[in-house]
Amino acid sequence: MVYGAAMQSDAMSGPEFSAAAILGEGLPEDAARLLHAAAMAYDVDDVALNYLMEARLLAPTHPATLIGLYRFYFYKGRLADALAVARTCLTRAAIDNSLSLDWREVRPADAPFGDFDAVGARFFMFSLKGYAYLSMRLGAFEESAAAIDKLLELDPSDKVGARVLRDVLERRGLEDVE
């Protein structure tokens, strides 16, 4: 579970970010064990969720626990719960990058958003992308569009793939017309 989280984002709670953080740096050993146990118990929802919640209690702001919980909710189809975790990730990334807590107020000069090696900025971008996607899936189309616009404003080269979300959003309902 911890390794899988690393594939999405690299960040660390606190002011320093590193790719190693998602792989477990700064994560209490007991929390890492709980994340692994959650991965092993994935098919038993209550058990896996219990492990994830226990890990989160031990490391409430560590990206590995947040991403593990986000992915659990997402893949179990609990999109409203996943959206709540995406909001938490956005807040954590904003704090860790010294950004505005309101993603709408974040500007391109606030962090190196276009630099894929800037793991702190990347965690913010992937969190915002998850937020945009889930907002769309849950029918909050204007909110999703605003988040997608912000992603493209922060990273016009679109390293996180916001244009794909924009295309999906623009095509919604067209299948019914054709």
PDB file of C-alpha atoms in Angstrom:
ATOM      1  CA  MET A   1       0.000   0.000   0.000  1.00  0.00           C
ATOM      2  CA  VAL A   2       2.791   2.459   0.848  1.00  0.00           C
ATOM      3  CA  TYR A   3       4.658   1.677  -2.367  1.00  0.00           C
ATOM      4  CA  GLY A   4       1.467   2.070  -4.415  1.00  0.00           C
ATOM      5  CA  ALA A   5       0.928   5.471  -2.882  1.00  0.00           C
ATOM      6  CA  ALA A   6       4.343   6.508  -4.124  1.00  0.00           C
ATOM      7  CA  MET A   7       3.229   6.096  -7.691  1.00  0.00           C
ATOM      8  CA  GLN A   8       0.769   8.980  -7.373  1.00  0.00           C
ATOM      9  CA  SER A   9       2.605  11.603  -5.394  1.00  0.00           C
ATOM     10  CA  ASP A  10       5.726  12.332  -3.418  1.00  0.00           C
ATOM     11  CA  ALA A  11       5.477  14.554  -0.377  1.00  0.00           C
ATOM     12  CA  MET A  12       6.210  14.628   3.288  1.00  0.00           C
ATOM     13  CA  SER A  13       4.331  16.197   6.132  1.00  0.00           C
ATOM     14  CA  GLY A  14       6.209  19.266   7.245  1.00  0.00           C
ATOM     15  CA  PRO A  15       8.268  21.727   5.255  1.00  0.00           C
ATOM     16  CA  GLU A  16      10.528  19.196   3.513  1.00  0.00           C
ATOM     17  CA  PHE A  17       9.350  16.987   0.673  1.00  0.00           C
ATOM     18  CA  SER A  18      11.075  13.964  -0.777  1.00  0.00           C
ATOM     19  CA  ALA A  19      10.237  10.978  -2.897  1.00  0.00           C
ATOM     20  CA  ALA A  20      11.392   8.829   0.020  1.00  0.00           C
ATOM     21  CA  ALA A  21       8.599  10.224   2.211  1.00  0.00           C
ATOM     22  CA  ILE A  22       5.933   8.333   0.330  1.00  0.00           C
ATOM     23  CA  LEU A  23       8.017   5.192   0.495  1.00  0.00           C
ATOM     24  CA  GLY A  24       7.908   5.476   4.261  1.00  0.00           C
ATOM     25  CA  GLU A  25      10.389   8.129   5.368  1.00  0.00           C
ATOM     26  CA  GLY A  26       8.939   9.891   8.353  1.00  0.00           C
ATOM     27  CA  LEU A  27       6.157   7.305   8.623  1.00  0.00           C
ATOM     28  CA  PRO A  28       6.036   5.599  12.016  1.00  0.00           C
ATOM     29  CA  GLU A  29       6.844   1.902  11.742  1.00  0.00           C
ATOM     30  CA  ASP A  30       3.491   0.926  13.250  1.00  0.00           C
ATOM     31  CA  ALA A  31       1.658   3.041  10.658  1.00  0.00           C
ATOM     32  CA  ALA A  32       3.620   1.376   7.856  1.00  0.00           C
ATOM     33  CA  ARG A  33       2.658  -2.053   9.231  1.00  0.00           C
ATOM     34  CA  LEU A  34      -0.989  -0.988   9.354  1.00  0.00           C
ATOM     35  CA  LEU A  35      -0.900   0.231   5.746  1.00  0.00           C
ATOM     36  CA  HIS A  36       0.551  -3.103   4.694  1.00  0.00           C
ATOM     37  CA  ALA A  37      -2.107  -4.961   6.697  1.00  0.00           C
ATOM     38  CA  ALA A  38      -4.802  -2.853   4.988  1.00  0.00           C
ATOM     39  CA  ALA A  39      -3.433  -3.831   1.600  1.00  0.00           C
ATOM     40  CA  MET A  40      -3.478  -7.509   2.572  1.00  0.00           C
ATOM     41  CA  ALA A  41      -7.065  -7.211   3.862  1.00  0.00           C
ATOM     42  CA  TYR A  42      -8.334  -5.147   0.913  1.00  0.00           C
ATOM     43  CA  ASP A  43     -11.138  -7.615   0.125  1.00  0.00           C
ATOM     44  CA  VAL A  44     -12.568  -7.306   3.631  1.00  0.00           C
ATOM     45  CA  ASP A  45     -13.754  -3.709   3.640  1.00  0.00           C
ATOM     46  CA  ASP A  46     -14.300  -3.242   7.381  1.00  0.00           C
ATOM     47  CA  VAL A  47     -10.963  -4.768   8.307  1.00  0.00           C
ATOM     48  CA  ALA A  48      -8.987  -2.854   5.693  1.00  0.00           C
ATOM     49  CA  LEU A  49     -10.671   0.432   6.594  1.00  0.00           C
ATOM     50  CA  ASN A  50      -9.963  -0.192  10.269  1.00  0.00           C
ATOM     51  CA  TYR A  51      -6.256  -0.611   9.525  1.00  0.00           C
ATOM     52  CA  LEU A  52      -6.232   2.539   7.396  1.00  0.00           C
ATOM     53  CA  MET A  53      -7.937   4.570  10.107  1.00  0.00           C
ATOM     54  CA  GLU A  54      -5.500   3.276  12.734  1.00  0.00           C
ATOM     55  CA  ALA A  55      -2.564   4.212  10.488  1.00  0.00           C
ATOM     56  CA  ARG A  56      -4.064   7.657  10.021  1.00  0.00           C
ATOM     57  CA  LEU A  57      -4.334   8.107  13.791  1.00  0.00           C
ATOM     58  CA  LEU A  58      -0.612   7.365  14.075  1.00  0.00           C
ATOM     59  CA  ALA A  59       0.393   9.625  11.161  1.00  0.00           C
ATOM     60  CA  PRO A  60      -2.577  11.903  10.415  1.00  0.00           C
ATOM     61  CA  THR A  61      -0.795  14.199   7.965  1.00  0.00           C
ATOM     62  CA  HIS A  62       1.664  11.834   6.318  1.00  0.00           C
ATOM     63  CA  PRO A  63       0.893  11.514   2.594  1.00  0.00           C
ATOM     64  CA  ALA A  64       1.143   7.719   2.692  1.00  0.00           C
ATOM     65  CA  THR A  65      -1.756   7.416   5.131  1.00  0.00           C
ATOM     66  CA  LEU A  66      -3.816  10.011   3.280  1.00  0.00           C
ATOM     67  CA  ILE A  67      -3.200   8.455  -0.129  1.00  0.00           C
ATOM     68  CA  GLY A  68      -3.869   4.959   1.199  1.00  0.00           C
ATOM     69  CA  LEU A  69      -7.234   6.069   2.550  1.00  0.00           C
ATOM     70  CA  TYR A  70      -8.033   8.029  -0.626  1.00  0.00           C
ATOM     71  CA  ARG A  71      -7.304   5.030  -2.824  1.00  0.00           C
ATOM     72  CA  PHE A  72      -9.331   2.688  -0.641  1.00  0.00           C
ATOM     73  CA  TYR A  73     -12.389   4.912  -0.860  1.00  0.00           C
ATOM     74  CA  PHE A  74     -11.864   5.572  -4.568  1.00  0.00           C
ATOM     75  CA  TYR A  75     -11.508   1.931  -5.602  1.00  0.00           C
ATOM     76  CA  LYS A  76     -14.399   0.879  -3.384  1.00  0.00           C
ATOM     77  CA  GLY A  77     -16.614   3.427  -5.168  1.00  0.00           C
ATOM     78  CA  ARG A  78     -17.042   5.584  -2.091  1.00  0.00           C
ATOM     79  CA  LEU A  79     -16.476   8.753  -4.068  1.00  0.00           C
ATOM     80  CA  ALA A  80     -17.863  11.251  -1.546  1.00  0.00           C
ATOM     81  CA  ASP A  81     -15.471   9.831   1.076  1.00  0.00           C
ATOM     82  CA  ALA A  82     -12.599   9.961  -1.423  1.00  0.00           C
ATOM     83  CA  LEU A  83     -13.468  13.607  -2.149  1.00  0.00           C
ATOM     84  CA  ALA A  84     -13.246  14.436   1.554  1.00  0.00           C
ATOM     85  CA  VAL A  85      -9.761  12.897   1.673  1.00  0.00           C
ATOM     86  CA  ALA A  86      -8.785  14.791  -1.509  1.00  0.00           C
ATOM     87  CA  ARG A  87      -9.766  18.011   0.295  1.00  0.00           C
ATOM     88  CA  THR A  88      -7.574  16.998   3.233  1.00  0.00           C
ATOM     89  CA  CYS A  89      -4.687  16.300   0.835  1.00  0.00           C
ATOM     90  CA  LEU A  90      -5.157  19.742  -0.727  1.00  0.00           C
ATOM     91  CA  THR A  91      -5.013  21.370   2.687  1.00  0.00           C
ATOM     92  CA  ARG A  92      -1.925  19.374   3.670  1.00  0.00           C
ATOM     93  CA  ALA A  93      -0.184  20.211   0.384  1.00  0.00           C
ATOM     94  CA  ALA A  94      -1.090  23.894   0.746  1.00  0.00           C
ATOM     95  CA  ILE A  95       0.340  24.027   4.264  1.00  0.00           C
ATOM     96  CA  ASP A  96       3.491  22.133   3.313  1.00  0.00           C
ATOM     97  CA  ASN A  97       4.088  24.376   0.288  1.00  0.00           C
ATOM     98  CA  SER A  98       3.169  27.643   2.084  1.00  0.00           C
ATOM     99  CA  LEU A  99       0.248  28.160  -0.298  1.00  0.00           C
ATOM    100  CA  SER A 100      -3.150  29.686   0.282  1.00  0.00           C
ATOM    101  CA  LEU A 101      -5.540  27.232   1.923  1.00  0.00           C
ATOM    102  CA  ASP A 102      -8.039  28.152  -0.807  1.00  0.00           C
ATOM    103  CA  TRP A 103      -6.766  26.477  -3.973  1.00  0.00           C
ATOM    104  CA  ARG A 104      -8.587  29.136  -6.025  1.00  0.00           C
ATOM    105  CA  GLU A 105      -6.124  31.745  -4.710  1.00  0.00           C
ATOM    106  CA  VAL A 106      -2.960  29.806  -5.585  1.00  0.00           C
ATOM    107  CA  ARG A 107      -0.923  31.419  -8.381  1.00  0.00           C
ATOM    108  CA  PRO A 108       1.678  29.954 -10.769  1.00  0.00           C
ATOM    109  CA  ALA A 109       4.519  31.864  -9.096  1.00  0.00           C
ATOM    110  CA  ASP A 110       3.692  30.373  -5.679  1.00  0.00           C
ATOM    111  CA  ALA A 111       5.503  27.072  -6.377  1.00  0.00           C
ATOM    112  CA  PRO A 112       7.258  25.276  -9.261  1.00  0.00           C
ATOM    113  CA  PHE A 113       4.062  23.583 -10.469  1.00  0.00           C
ATOM    114  CA  GLY A 114       5.429  22.864 -13.939  1.00  0.00           C
ATOM    115  CA  ASP A 115       8.472  21.047 -12.553  1.00  0.00           C
ATOM    116  CA  PHE A 116       7.558  17.397 -12.202  1.00  0.00           C
ATOM    117  CA  ASP A 117      10.585  16.906  -9.922  1.00  0.00           C
ATOM    118  CA  ALA A 118       9.184  19.401  -7.396  1.00  0.00           C
ATOM    119  CA  VAL A 119       7.482  16.778  -5.267  1.00  0.00           C
ATOM    120  CA  GLY A 120       5.665  19.206  -2.977  1.00  0.00           C
ATOM    121  CA  ALA A 121       4.090  21.081  -5.858  1.00  0.00           C
ATOM    122  CA  ARG A 122       3.324  17.769  -7.552  1.00  0.00           C
ATOM    123  CA  PHE A 123       1.462  16.506  -4.481  1.00  0.00           C
ATOM    124  CA  PHE A 124      -0.655  19.665  -4.603  1.00  0.00           C
ATOM    125  CA  MET A 125      -1.329  19.211  -8.319  1.00  0.00           C
ATOM    126  CA  PHE A 126      -2.307  15.534  -8.025  1.00  0.00           C
ATOM    127  CA  SER A 127      -4.518  16.344  -5.042  1.00  0.00           C
ATOM    128  CA  LEU A 128      -6.258  19.070  -7.040  1.00  0.00           C
ATOM    129  CA  LYS A 129      -6.644  16.714  -9.994  1.00  0.00           C
ATOM    130  CA  GLY A 130      -8.273  14.092  -7.767  1.00  0.00           C
ATOM    131  CA  TYR A 131     -10.532  16.800  -6.373  1.00  0.00           C
ATOM    132  CA  ALA A 132     -11.507  17.928  -9.889  1.00  0.00           C
ATOM    133  CA  TYR A 133     -12.195  14.376 -11.059  1.00  0.00           C
ATOM    134  CA  LEU A 134     -14.284  13.439  -8.038  1.00  0.00           C
ATOM    135  CA  SER A 135     -16.213  16.694  -8.180  1.00  0.00           C
ATOM    136  CA  MET A 136     -17.083  15.866 -11.777  1.00  0.00           C
ATOM    137  CA  ARG A 137     -18.102  12.299 -10.941  1.00  0.00           C
ATOM    138  CA  LEU A 138     -20.323  13.567  -8.142  1.00  0.00           C
ATOM    139  CA  GLY A 139     -22.072  16.074 -10.423  1.00  0.00           C
ATOM    140  CA  ALA A 140     -20.378  19.272  -9.228  1.00  0.00           C
ATOM    141  CA  PHE A 141     -19.497  20.267 -12.791  1.00  0.00           C
ATOM    142  CA  GLU A 142     -18.789  23.955 -12.156  1.00  0.00           C
ATOM    143  CA  GLU A 143     -16.491  23.102  -9.243  1.00  0.00           C
ATOM    144  CA  SER A 144     -14.719  20.521 -11.369  1.00  0.00           C
ATOM    145  CA  ALA A 145     -14.289  22.998 -14.241  1.00  0.00           C
ATOM    146  CA  ALA A 146     -12.843  25.604 -11.864  1.00  0.00           C
ATOM    147  CA  ALA A 147     -10.339  23.092 -10.480  1.00  0.00           C
ATOM    148  CA  ILE A 148      -9.355  21.982 -13.985  1.00  0.00           C
ATOM    149  CA  ASP A 149      -8.891  25.611 -15.025  1.00  0.00           C
ATOM    150  CA  LYS A 150      -6.673  26.131 -11.977  1.00  0.00           C
ATOM    151  CA  LEU A 151      -4.572  23.076 -12.855  1.00  0.00           C
ATOM    152  CA  LEU A 152      -4.034  24.406 -16.376  1.00  0.00           C
ATOM    153  CA  GLU A 153      -3.247  27.881 -15.051  1.00  0.00           C
ATOM    154  CA  LEU A 154      -0.642  26.501 -12.651  1.00  0.00           C
ATOM    155  CA  ASP A 155       0.860  24.130 -15.205  1.00  0.00           C
ATOM    156  CA  PRO A 156       0.111  25.142 -18.802  1.00  0.00           C
ATOM    157  CA  SER A 157       2.275  22.259 -20.075  1.00  0.00           C
ATOM    158  CA  ASP A 158      -0.261  19.938 -18.387  1.00  0.00           C
ATOM    159  CA  LYS A 159       2.093  17.398 -16.848  1.00  0.00           C
ATOM    160  CA  VAL A 160      -0.710  16.009 -14.650  1.00  0.00           C
ATOM    161  CA  GLY A 161      -3.214  15.491 -17.476  1.00  0.00           C
ATOM    162  CA  ALA A 162      -5.873  18.087 -16.675  1.00  0.00           C
ATOM    163  CA  ARG A 163      -6.803  18.459 -20.342  1.00  0.00           C
ATOM    164  CA  VAL A 164      -8.094  14.890 -20.351  1.00  0.00           C
ATOM    165  CA  LEU A 165     -10.457  15.842 -17.538  1.00  0.00           C
ATOM    166  CA  ARG A 166     -11.449  18.967 -19.445  1.00  0.00           C
ATOM    167  CA  ASP A 167     -12.290  16.839 -22.506  1.00  0.00           C
ATOM    168  CA  VAL A 168     -14.409  14.455 -20.449  1.00  0.00           C
ATOM    169  CA  LEU A 169     -16.219  17.351 -18.809  1.00  0.00           C
ATOM    170  CA  GLU A 170     -16.918  18.991 -22.177  1.00  0.00           C
ATOM    171  CA  ARG A 171     -18.193  15.724 -23.686  1.00  0.00           C
ATOM    172  CA  ARG A 172     -20.634  14.942 -20.878  1.00  0.00           C
ATOM    173  CA  GLY A 173     -24.101  14.514 -22.262  1.00  0.00           C
ATOM    174  CA  LEU A 174     -22.965  14.415 -25.886  1.00  0.00           C
ATOM    175  CA  GLU A 175     -23.479  10.637 -26.078  1.00  0.00           C
ATOM    176  CA  ASP A 176     -27.171  11.205 -25.354  1.00  0.00           C
ATOM    177  CA  VAL A 177     -27.448  13.706 -28.244  1.00  0.00           C
ATOM    178  CA  GLU A 178     -25.718  11.455 -30.799  1.00  0.00           C
TER     179      GLU A 178
END
